[in-house]
Tab-separated table of C-alpha atoms in Angstrom:
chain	number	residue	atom	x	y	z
A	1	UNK	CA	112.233	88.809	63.947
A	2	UNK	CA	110.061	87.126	66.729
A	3	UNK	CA	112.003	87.071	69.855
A	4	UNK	CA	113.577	83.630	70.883
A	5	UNK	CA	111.113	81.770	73.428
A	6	UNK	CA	113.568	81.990	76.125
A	7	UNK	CA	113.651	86.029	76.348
A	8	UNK	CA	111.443	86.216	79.176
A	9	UNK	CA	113.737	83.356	80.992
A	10	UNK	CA	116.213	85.588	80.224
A	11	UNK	CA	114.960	88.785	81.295
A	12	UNK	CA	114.004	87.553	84.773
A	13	UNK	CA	117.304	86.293	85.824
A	14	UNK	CA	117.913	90.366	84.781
A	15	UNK	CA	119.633	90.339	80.983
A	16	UNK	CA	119.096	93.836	79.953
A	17	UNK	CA	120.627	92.544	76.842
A	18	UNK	CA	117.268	90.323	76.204
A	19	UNK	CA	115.152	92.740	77.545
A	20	UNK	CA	116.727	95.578	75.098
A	21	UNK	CA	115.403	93.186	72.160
A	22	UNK	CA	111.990	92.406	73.670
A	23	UNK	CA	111.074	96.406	73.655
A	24	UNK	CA	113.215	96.679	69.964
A	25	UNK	CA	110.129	94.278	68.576
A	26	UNK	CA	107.419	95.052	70.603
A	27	UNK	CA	107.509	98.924	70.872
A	28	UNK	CA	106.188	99.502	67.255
A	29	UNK	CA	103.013	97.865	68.907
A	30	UNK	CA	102.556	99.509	72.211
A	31	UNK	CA	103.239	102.911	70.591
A	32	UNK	CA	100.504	102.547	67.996
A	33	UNK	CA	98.233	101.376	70.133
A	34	UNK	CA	98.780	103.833	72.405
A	35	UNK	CA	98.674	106.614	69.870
A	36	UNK	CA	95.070	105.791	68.461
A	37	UNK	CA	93.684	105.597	71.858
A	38	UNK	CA	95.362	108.901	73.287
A	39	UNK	CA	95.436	110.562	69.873
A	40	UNK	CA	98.556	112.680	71.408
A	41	UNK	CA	102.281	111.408	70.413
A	42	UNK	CA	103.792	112.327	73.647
A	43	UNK	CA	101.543	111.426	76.180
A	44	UNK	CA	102.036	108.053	73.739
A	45	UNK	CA	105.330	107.992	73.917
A	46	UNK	CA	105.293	108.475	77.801
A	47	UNK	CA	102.340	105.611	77.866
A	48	UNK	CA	104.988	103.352	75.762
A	49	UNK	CA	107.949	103.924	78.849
A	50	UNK	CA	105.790	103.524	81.505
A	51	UNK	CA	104.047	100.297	79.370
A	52	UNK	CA	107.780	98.483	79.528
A	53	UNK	CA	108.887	99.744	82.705
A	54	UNK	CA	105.890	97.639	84.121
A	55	UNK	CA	106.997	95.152	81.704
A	56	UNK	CA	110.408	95.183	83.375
A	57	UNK	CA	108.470	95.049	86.343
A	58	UNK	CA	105.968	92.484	86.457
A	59	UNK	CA	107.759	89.937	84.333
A	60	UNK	CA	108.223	87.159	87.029
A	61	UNK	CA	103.866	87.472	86.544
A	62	UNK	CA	103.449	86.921	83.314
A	63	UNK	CA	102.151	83.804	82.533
A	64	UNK	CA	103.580	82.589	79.533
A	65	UNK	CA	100.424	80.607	78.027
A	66	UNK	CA	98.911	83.784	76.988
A	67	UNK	CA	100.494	85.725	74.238
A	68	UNK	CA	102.847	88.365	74.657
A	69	UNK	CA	101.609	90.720	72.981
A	70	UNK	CA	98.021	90.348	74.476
A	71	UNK	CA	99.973	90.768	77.862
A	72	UNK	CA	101.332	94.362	76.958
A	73	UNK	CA	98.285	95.174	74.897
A	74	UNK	CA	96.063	95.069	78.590
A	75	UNK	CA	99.296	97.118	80.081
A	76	UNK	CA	98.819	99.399	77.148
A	77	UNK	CA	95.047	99.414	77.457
A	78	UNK	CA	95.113	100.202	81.005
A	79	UNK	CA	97.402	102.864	81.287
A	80	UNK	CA	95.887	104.808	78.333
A	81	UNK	CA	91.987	104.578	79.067
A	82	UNK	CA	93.477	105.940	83.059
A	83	UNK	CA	95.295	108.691	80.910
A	84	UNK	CA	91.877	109.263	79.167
A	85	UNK	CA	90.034	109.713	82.657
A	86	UNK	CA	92.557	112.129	83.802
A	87	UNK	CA	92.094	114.088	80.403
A	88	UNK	CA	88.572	113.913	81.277
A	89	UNK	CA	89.221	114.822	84.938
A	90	UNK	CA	91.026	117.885	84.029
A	91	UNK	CA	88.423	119.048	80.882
A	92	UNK	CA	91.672	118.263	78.694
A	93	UNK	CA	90.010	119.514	75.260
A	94	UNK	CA	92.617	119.005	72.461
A	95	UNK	CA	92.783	117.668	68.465
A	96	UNK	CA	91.239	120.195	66.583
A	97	UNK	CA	90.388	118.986	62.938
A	98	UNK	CA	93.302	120.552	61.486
A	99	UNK	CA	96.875	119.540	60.667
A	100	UNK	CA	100.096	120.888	61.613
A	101	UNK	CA	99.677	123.859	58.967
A	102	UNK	CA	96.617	124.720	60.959
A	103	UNK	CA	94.238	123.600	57.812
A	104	UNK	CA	91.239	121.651	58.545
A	105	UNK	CA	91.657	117.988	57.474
A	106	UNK	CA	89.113	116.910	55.141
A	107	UNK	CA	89.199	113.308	54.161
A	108	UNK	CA	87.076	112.347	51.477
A	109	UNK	CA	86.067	109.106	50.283
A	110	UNK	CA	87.840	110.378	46.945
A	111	UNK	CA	90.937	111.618	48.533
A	112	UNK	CA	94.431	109.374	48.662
A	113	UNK	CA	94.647	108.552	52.215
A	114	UNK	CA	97.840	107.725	51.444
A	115	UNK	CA	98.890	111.132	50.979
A	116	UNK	CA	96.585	112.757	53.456
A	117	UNK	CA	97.883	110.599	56.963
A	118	UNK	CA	100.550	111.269	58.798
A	119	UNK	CA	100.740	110.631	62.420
A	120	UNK	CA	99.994	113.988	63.351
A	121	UNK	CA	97.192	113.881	60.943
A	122	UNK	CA	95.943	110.266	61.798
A	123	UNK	CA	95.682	111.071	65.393
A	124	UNK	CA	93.147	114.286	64.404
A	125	UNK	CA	91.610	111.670	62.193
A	126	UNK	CA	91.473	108.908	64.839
A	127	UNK	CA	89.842	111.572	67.253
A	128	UNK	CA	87.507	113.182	65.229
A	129	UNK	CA	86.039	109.679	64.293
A	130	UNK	CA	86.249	108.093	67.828
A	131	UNK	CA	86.600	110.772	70.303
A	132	UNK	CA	82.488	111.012	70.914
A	133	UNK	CA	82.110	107.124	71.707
A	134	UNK	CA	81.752	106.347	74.863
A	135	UNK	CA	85.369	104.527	76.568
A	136	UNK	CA	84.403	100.931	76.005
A	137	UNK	CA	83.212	101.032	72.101
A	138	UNK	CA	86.303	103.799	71.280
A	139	UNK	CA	88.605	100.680	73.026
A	140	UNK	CA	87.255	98.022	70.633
A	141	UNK	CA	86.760	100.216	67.859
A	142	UNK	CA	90.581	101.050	67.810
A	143	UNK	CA	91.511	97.509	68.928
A	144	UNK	CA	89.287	95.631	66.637
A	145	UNK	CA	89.610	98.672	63.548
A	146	UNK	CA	92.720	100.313	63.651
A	147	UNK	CA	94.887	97.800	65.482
A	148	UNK	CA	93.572	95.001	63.835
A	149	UNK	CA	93.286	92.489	66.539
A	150	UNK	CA	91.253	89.576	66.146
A	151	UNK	CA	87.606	89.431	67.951
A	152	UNK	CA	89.043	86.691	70.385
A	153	UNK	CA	92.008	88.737	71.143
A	154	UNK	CA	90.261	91.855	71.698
A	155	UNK	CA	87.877	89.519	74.656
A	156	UNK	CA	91.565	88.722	76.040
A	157	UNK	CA	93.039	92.314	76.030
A	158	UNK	CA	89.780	93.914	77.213
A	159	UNK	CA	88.029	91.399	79.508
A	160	UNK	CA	84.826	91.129	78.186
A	161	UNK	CA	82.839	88.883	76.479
A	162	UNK	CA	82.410	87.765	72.456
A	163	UNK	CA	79.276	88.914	72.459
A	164	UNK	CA	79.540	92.149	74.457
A	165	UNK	CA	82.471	93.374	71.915
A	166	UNK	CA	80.791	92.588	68.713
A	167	UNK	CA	77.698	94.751	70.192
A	168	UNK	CA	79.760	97.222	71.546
A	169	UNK	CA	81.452	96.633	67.701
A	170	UNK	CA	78.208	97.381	65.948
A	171	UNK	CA	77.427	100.142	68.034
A	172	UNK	CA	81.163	102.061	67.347
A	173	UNK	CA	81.025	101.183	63.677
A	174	UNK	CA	76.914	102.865	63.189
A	175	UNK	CA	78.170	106.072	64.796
A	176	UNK	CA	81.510	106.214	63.076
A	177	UNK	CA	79.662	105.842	59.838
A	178	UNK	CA	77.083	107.983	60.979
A	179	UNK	CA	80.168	110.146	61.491
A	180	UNK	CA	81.799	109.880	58.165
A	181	UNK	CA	78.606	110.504	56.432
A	182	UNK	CA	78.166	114.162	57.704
A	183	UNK	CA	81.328	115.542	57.728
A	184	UNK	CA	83.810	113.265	55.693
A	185	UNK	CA	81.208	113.227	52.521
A	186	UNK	CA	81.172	109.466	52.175
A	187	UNK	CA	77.792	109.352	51.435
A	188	UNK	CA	78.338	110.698	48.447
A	189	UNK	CA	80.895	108.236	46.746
A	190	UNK	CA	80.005	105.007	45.525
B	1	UNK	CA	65.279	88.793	59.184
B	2	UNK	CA	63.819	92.576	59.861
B	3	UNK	CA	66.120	95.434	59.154
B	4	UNK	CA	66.931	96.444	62.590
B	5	UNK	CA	68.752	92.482	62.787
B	6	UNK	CA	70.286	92.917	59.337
B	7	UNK	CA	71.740	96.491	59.929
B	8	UNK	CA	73.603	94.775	63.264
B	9	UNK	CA	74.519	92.559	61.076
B	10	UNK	CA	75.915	94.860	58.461
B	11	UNK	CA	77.969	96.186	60.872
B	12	UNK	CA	80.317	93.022	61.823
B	13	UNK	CA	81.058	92.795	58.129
B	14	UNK	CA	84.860	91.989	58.670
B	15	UNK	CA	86.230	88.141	58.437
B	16	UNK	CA	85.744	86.470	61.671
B	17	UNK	CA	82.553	88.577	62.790
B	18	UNK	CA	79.439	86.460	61.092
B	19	UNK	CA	79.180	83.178	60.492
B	20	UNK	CA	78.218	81.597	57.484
B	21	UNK	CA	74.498	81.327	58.132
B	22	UNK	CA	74.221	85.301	59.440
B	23	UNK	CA	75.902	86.326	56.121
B	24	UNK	CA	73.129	84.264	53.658
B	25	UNK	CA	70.588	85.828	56.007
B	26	UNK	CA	71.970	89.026	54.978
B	27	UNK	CA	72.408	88.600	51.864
B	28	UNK	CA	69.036	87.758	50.996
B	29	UNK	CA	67.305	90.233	53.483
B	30	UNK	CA	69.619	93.246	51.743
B	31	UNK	CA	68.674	91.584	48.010
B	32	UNK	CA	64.835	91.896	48.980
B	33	UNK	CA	65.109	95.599	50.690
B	34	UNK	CA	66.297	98.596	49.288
B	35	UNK	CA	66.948	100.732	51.974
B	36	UNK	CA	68.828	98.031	53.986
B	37	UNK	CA	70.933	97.642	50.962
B	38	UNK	CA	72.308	101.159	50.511
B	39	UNK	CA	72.927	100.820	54.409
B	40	UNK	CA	75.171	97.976	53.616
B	41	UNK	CA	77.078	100.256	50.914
B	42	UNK	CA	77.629	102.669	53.097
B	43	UNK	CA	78.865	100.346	56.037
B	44	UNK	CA	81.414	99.003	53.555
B	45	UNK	CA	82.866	102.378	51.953
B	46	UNK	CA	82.496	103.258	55.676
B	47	UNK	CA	84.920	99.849	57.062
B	48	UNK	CA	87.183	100.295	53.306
B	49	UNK	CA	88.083	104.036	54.893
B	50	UNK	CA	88.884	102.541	58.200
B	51	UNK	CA	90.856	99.773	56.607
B	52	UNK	CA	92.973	102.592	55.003
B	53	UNK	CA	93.592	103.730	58.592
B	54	UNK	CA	94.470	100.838	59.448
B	55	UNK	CA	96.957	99.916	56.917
B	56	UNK	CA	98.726	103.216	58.216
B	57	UNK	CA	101.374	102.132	60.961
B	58	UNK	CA	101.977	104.859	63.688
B	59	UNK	CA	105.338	105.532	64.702
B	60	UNK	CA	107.414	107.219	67.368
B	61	UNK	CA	109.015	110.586	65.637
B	62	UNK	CA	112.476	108.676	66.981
B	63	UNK	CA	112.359	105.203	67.606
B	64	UNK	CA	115.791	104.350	69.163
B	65	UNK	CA	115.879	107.559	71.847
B	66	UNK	CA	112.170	105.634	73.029
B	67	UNK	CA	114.208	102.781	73.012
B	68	UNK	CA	116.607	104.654	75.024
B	69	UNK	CA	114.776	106.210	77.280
B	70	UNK	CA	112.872	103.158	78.105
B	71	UNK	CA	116.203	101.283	78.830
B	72	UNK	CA	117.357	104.213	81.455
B	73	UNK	CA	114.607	104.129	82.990
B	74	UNK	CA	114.162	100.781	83.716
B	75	UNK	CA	118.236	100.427	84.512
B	76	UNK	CA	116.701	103.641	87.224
B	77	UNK	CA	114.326	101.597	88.667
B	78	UNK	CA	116.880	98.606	88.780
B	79	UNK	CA	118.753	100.773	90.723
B	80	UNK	CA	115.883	101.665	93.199
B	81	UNK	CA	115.239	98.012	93.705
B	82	UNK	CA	118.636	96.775	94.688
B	83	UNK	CA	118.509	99.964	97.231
B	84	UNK	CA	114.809	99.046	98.286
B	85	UNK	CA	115.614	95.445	97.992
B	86	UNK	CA	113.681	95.096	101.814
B	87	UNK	CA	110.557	96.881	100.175
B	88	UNK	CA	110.704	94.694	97.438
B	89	UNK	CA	110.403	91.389	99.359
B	90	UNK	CA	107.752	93.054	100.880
B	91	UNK	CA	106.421	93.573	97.686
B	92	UNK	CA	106.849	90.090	96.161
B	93	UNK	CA	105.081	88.339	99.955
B	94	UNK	CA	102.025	90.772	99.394
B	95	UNK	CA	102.014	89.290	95.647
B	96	UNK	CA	102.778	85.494	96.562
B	97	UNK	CA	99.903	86.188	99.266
B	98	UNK	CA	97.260	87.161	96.337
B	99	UNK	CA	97.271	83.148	95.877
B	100	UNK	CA	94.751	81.999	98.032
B	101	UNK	CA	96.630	78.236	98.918
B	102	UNK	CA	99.460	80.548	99.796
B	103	UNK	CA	97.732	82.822	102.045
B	104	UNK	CA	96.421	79.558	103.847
B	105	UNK	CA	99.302	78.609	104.458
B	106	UNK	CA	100.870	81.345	105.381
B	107	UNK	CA	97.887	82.292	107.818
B	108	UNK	CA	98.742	78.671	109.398
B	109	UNK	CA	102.226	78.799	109.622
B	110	UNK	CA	102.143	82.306	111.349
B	111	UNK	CA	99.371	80.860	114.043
B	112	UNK	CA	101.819	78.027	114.560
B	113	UNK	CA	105.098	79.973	115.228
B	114	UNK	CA	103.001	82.113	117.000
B	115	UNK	CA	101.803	79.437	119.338
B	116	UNK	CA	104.868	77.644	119.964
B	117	UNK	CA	106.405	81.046	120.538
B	118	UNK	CA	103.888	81.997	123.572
B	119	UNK	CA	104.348	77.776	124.738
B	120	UNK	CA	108.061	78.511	124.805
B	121	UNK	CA	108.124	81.773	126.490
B	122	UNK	CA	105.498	80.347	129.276
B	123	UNK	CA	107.945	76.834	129.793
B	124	UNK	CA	110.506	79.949	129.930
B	125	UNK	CA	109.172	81.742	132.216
B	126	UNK	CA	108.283	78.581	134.663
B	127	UNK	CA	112.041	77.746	134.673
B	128	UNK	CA	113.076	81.068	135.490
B	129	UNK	CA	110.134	81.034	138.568
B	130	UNK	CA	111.636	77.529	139.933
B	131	UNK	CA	115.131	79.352	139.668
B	132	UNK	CA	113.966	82.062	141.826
B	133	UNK	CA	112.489	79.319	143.898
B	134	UNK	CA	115.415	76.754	144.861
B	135	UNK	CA	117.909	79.905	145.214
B	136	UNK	CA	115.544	81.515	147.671
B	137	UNK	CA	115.691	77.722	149.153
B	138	UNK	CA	119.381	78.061	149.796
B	139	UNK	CA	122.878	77.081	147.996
B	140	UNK	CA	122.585	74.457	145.356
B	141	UNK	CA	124.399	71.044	145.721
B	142	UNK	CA	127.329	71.117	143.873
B	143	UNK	CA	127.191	70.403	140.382
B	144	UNK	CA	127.100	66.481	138.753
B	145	UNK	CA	130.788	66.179	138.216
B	146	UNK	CA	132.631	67.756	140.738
B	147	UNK	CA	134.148	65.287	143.066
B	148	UNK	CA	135.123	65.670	146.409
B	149	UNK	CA	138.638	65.440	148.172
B	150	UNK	CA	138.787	65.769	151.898
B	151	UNK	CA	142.018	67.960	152.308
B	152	UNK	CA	142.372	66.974	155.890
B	153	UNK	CA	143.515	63.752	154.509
B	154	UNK	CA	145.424	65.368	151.792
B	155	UNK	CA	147.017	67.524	154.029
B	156	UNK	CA	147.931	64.428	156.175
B	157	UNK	CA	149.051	62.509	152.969
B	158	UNK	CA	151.096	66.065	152.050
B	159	UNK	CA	152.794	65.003	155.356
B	160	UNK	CA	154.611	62.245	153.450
B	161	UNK	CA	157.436	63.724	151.692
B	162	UNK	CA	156.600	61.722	148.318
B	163	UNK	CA	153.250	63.615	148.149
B	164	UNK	CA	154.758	67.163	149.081
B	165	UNK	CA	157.019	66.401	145.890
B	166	UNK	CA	153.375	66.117	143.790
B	167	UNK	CA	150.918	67.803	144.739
B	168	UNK	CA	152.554	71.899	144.623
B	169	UNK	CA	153.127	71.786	141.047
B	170	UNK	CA	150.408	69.856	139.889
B	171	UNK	CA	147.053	70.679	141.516
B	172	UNK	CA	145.809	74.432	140.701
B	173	UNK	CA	143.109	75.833	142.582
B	174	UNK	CA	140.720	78.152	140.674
B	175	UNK	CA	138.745	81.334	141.586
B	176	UNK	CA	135.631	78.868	142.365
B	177	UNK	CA	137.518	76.552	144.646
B	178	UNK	CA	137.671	74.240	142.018
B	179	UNK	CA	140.867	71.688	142.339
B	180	UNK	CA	141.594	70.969	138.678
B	181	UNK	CA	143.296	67.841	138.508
B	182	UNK	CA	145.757	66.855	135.786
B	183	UNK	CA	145.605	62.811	134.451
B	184	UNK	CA	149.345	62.509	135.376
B	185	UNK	CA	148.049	64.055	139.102
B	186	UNK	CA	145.714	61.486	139.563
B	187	UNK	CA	147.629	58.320	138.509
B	188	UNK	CA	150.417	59.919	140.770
B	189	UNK	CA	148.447	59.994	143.608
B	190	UNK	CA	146.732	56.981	143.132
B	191	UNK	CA	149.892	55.140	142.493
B	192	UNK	CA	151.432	56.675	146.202
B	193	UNK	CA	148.479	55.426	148.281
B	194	UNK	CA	148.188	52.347	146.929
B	195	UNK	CA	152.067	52.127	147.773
B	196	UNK	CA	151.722	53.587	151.156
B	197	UNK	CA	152.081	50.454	153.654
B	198	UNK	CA	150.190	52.112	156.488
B	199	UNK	CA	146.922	52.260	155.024
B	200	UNK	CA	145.465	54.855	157.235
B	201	UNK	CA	141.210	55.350	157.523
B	202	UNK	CA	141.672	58.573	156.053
B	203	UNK	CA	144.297	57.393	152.887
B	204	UNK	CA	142.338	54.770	152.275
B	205	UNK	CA	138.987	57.511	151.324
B	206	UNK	CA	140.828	59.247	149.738
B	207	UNK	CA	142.233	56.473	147.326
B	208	UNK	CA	138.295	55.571	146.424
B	209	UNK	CA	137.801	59.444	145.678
B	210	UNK	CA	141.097	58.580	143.898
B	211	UNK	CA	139.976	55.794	142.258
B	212	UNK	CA	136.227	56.567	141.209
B	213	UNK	CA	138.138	60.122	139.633
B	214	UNK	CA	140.584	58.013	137.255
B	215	UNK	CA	137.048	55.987	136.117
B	216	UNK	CA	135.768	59.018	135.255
B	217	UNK	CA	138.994	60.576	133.986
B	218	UNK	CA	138.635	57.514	131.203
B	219	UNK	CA	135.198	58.526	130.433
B	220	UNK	CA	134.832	62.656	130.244
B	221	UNK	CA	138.507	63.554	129.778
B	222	UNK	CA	138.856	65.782	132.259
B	223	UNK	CA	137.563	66.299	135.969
B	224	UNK	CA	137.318	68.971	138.771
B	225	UNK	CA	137.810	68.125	142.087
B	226	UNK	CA	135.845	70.743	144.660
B	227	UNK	CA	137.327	72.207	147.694
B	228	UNK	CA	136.369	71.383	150.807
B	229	UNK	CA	137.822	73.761	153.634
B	230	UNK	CA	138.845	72.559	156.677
B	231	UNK	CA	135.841	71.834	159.160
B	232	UNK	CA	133.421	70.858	156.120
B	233	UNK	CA	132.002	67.793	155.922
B	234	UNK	CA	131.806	65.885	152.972
């Protein structure tokens, strides 16, 4: 249930009680997000409390003519891609291709993907397909295809332009395909 | 359209991405070229994987100790802020003074205080030099309300029996010299030289000291009367 308009009223004069229900329905969100662009549930999880604290924060900022959820997207967003740099920073090399049981994943066009993802598996997934883009076209790649935001939402979360994400779009999709074609065997199926 | 425009093209193939007139160009460059056309295949087994992906919701392993944790934390920092309230006003000025009207202002109203601060201090500073000045000059005159009483001519009125009754119990001299003077005093004394049928020089002074003290009585409530030792003059 969406929460009632007058939550973040609420929440400024300092109800925990309203605040308590804003993270109950917006969690699920940050924590996916956060997932497909770290590819690592606990650094996601951490990303998700340090996502609301700043929530908790910054709430006498937030400018209620913009959507919520674009709002803690960009704190998502933001927190994550300076995770990434760190990662990068510190030659943090992780996500093998292989699930929990230590078997490589294989996903075939032919395969159930139903019963082949899991988190733990999605986020080797996530990584083997996007972890080569460069930080900008893995952003709107997982925005645009895995979170499912529309175009003009992913311009509000990220900044940039229409036409600068549907480029940056194209480019993310070619190599992902490129991607799946070698070593998922989708070029085989029809 | 030449294939490197259709395969962009190809590639924003979810709802939202082309417009109508992109997607007929498409259409009929992929239905005239082969190669462009298997492309297009492949982009959409390609997106029909991702959407699969998609469809899958990641979640935390435990949802409510997130929930938790995320609550306790921010009732920590709550904590922090009450006990770094100062920091935090300091915190919210630096944040009002990202709006650039605000910072104006702000900019303004500090010059202003500043100035009248340093105008101030300067008159200050003048007022304390004249001090310095007239004391070095001498004693001051006495101050606006204090009123004179010769006491020679008290002294002579104290003579009179009637007065000696009056005056012990009713005038009180202070540290300063100061003869405080009740109403009742002054209406007493007034009332005896006014009786007195040997108006003397001296009595009749000291009923217009008398008399100019009651007018003022009337008006401030309550008056001082200054000591003058013997040998003064008025």
């Amino acid at each position: 249930m969406t929460p009632a308009p007058d939550i973040f009223h609420r929440i400024r004069a300092g109800d925990m009680a309203a605040f308590e229900e804003l993270v109950r329905h917006y969690q699920p969100y940050a924590y996916s997000l956060a997932v497909r662009l770290l590819c690592n549930e606990a650094e996601a999880e951490d990303a998700v409390q340090e996502t609301f604290v700043r929530v908790w924060r910054n709430i006498g900022r937030y400018d209620p003519s913009i959507q919520f959820s674009t709002w803690l997207y960009r704190i998502v967003t933001n927190l994550c891609l300076d995770q990434l740099r760190a990662r990068r920073r510190r030659n943090w090399i992780s996500f093998p291709k292989e699930n929990e049981d230590g078997q490589a994943i294989e996903m075939r066009a032919d395969v159930d993907l139903d019963e082949l993802v899991s988190t733990e598996n999605l986020v080797s997934i996530i990584y083997s397909l996007s972890g080569g883009l460069p930080e900008t076209q893995r952003l709107i790649f997982v925005l645009r295809d895995l979170q499912d935001l529309s175009i003009q939402e992913v311009c509000n979360v990220t900044g940039l332009s229409e036409g600068s994400v549907k480029t940056n779009l194209h480019y993310a999709r070619r190599k992902i395909r490129e991607h799946l074609m070698q070593d998922y065997d989708v070029k085989g199926a029809s | 359209m030449k294939c490197r425009d259709a395969k962009r093209l190809m590639d924003l193939s979810r709802p939202g991405e082309l417009t109508v007139i992109e997607l007929d160009a498409l259409d009929r460059h992929c239905a005239s070229c082969p190669a462009c056309a298997a492309e297009r295949t492949r982009a959409r087994q390609s997106e029909s994987l991702l959407a699969r992906l998609r469809a899958f919701k990641p979640e935390p392993r435990n949802g409510d100790i997130l929930t938790a944790s995320i609550l306790a934390r921010v009732r920590e920092q709550r904590q922090k802020t009450h006990n770094r309230s100062t920091a935090e006003w300091f915190d919210r000025i630096a944040s009002w003074l990202e709006i650039p009207l605000l910072r104006y202002a702000s900019a303004l109203f500090i010059t202003v205080t500043l100035l009248s601060f340093v105008t101030q201090l300067l008159a200050i500073m003048h007022s304390i030099t004249d001090l310095e000045a007239r004391l070095a000059r001498g004693p001051r005159p006495q101050a606006r309300f204090a009123y004179a009483i010769n006491m020679e001519s008290v002294m002579q009125m104290k003579e009179a029996k009637e007065l000696d009754r009056l005056l012990p119990s009713r005038i009180v001299v202070d540290a300063d010299k100061k003869v405080i003077v009740s109403s009742e005093t002054l209406a007493a004394l007034q009332e005896f030289i006014t009786s007195r049928s040997a108006a003397t020089e001296e009595s009749l002074r000291a009923k217009a000291t008398i008399d100019s003290l009651v007018h003022r009585l009337e008006k401030e409530g309550a008056v001082s009367l200054q000591l003058i030792s013997e040998g003064e003059t008025r």
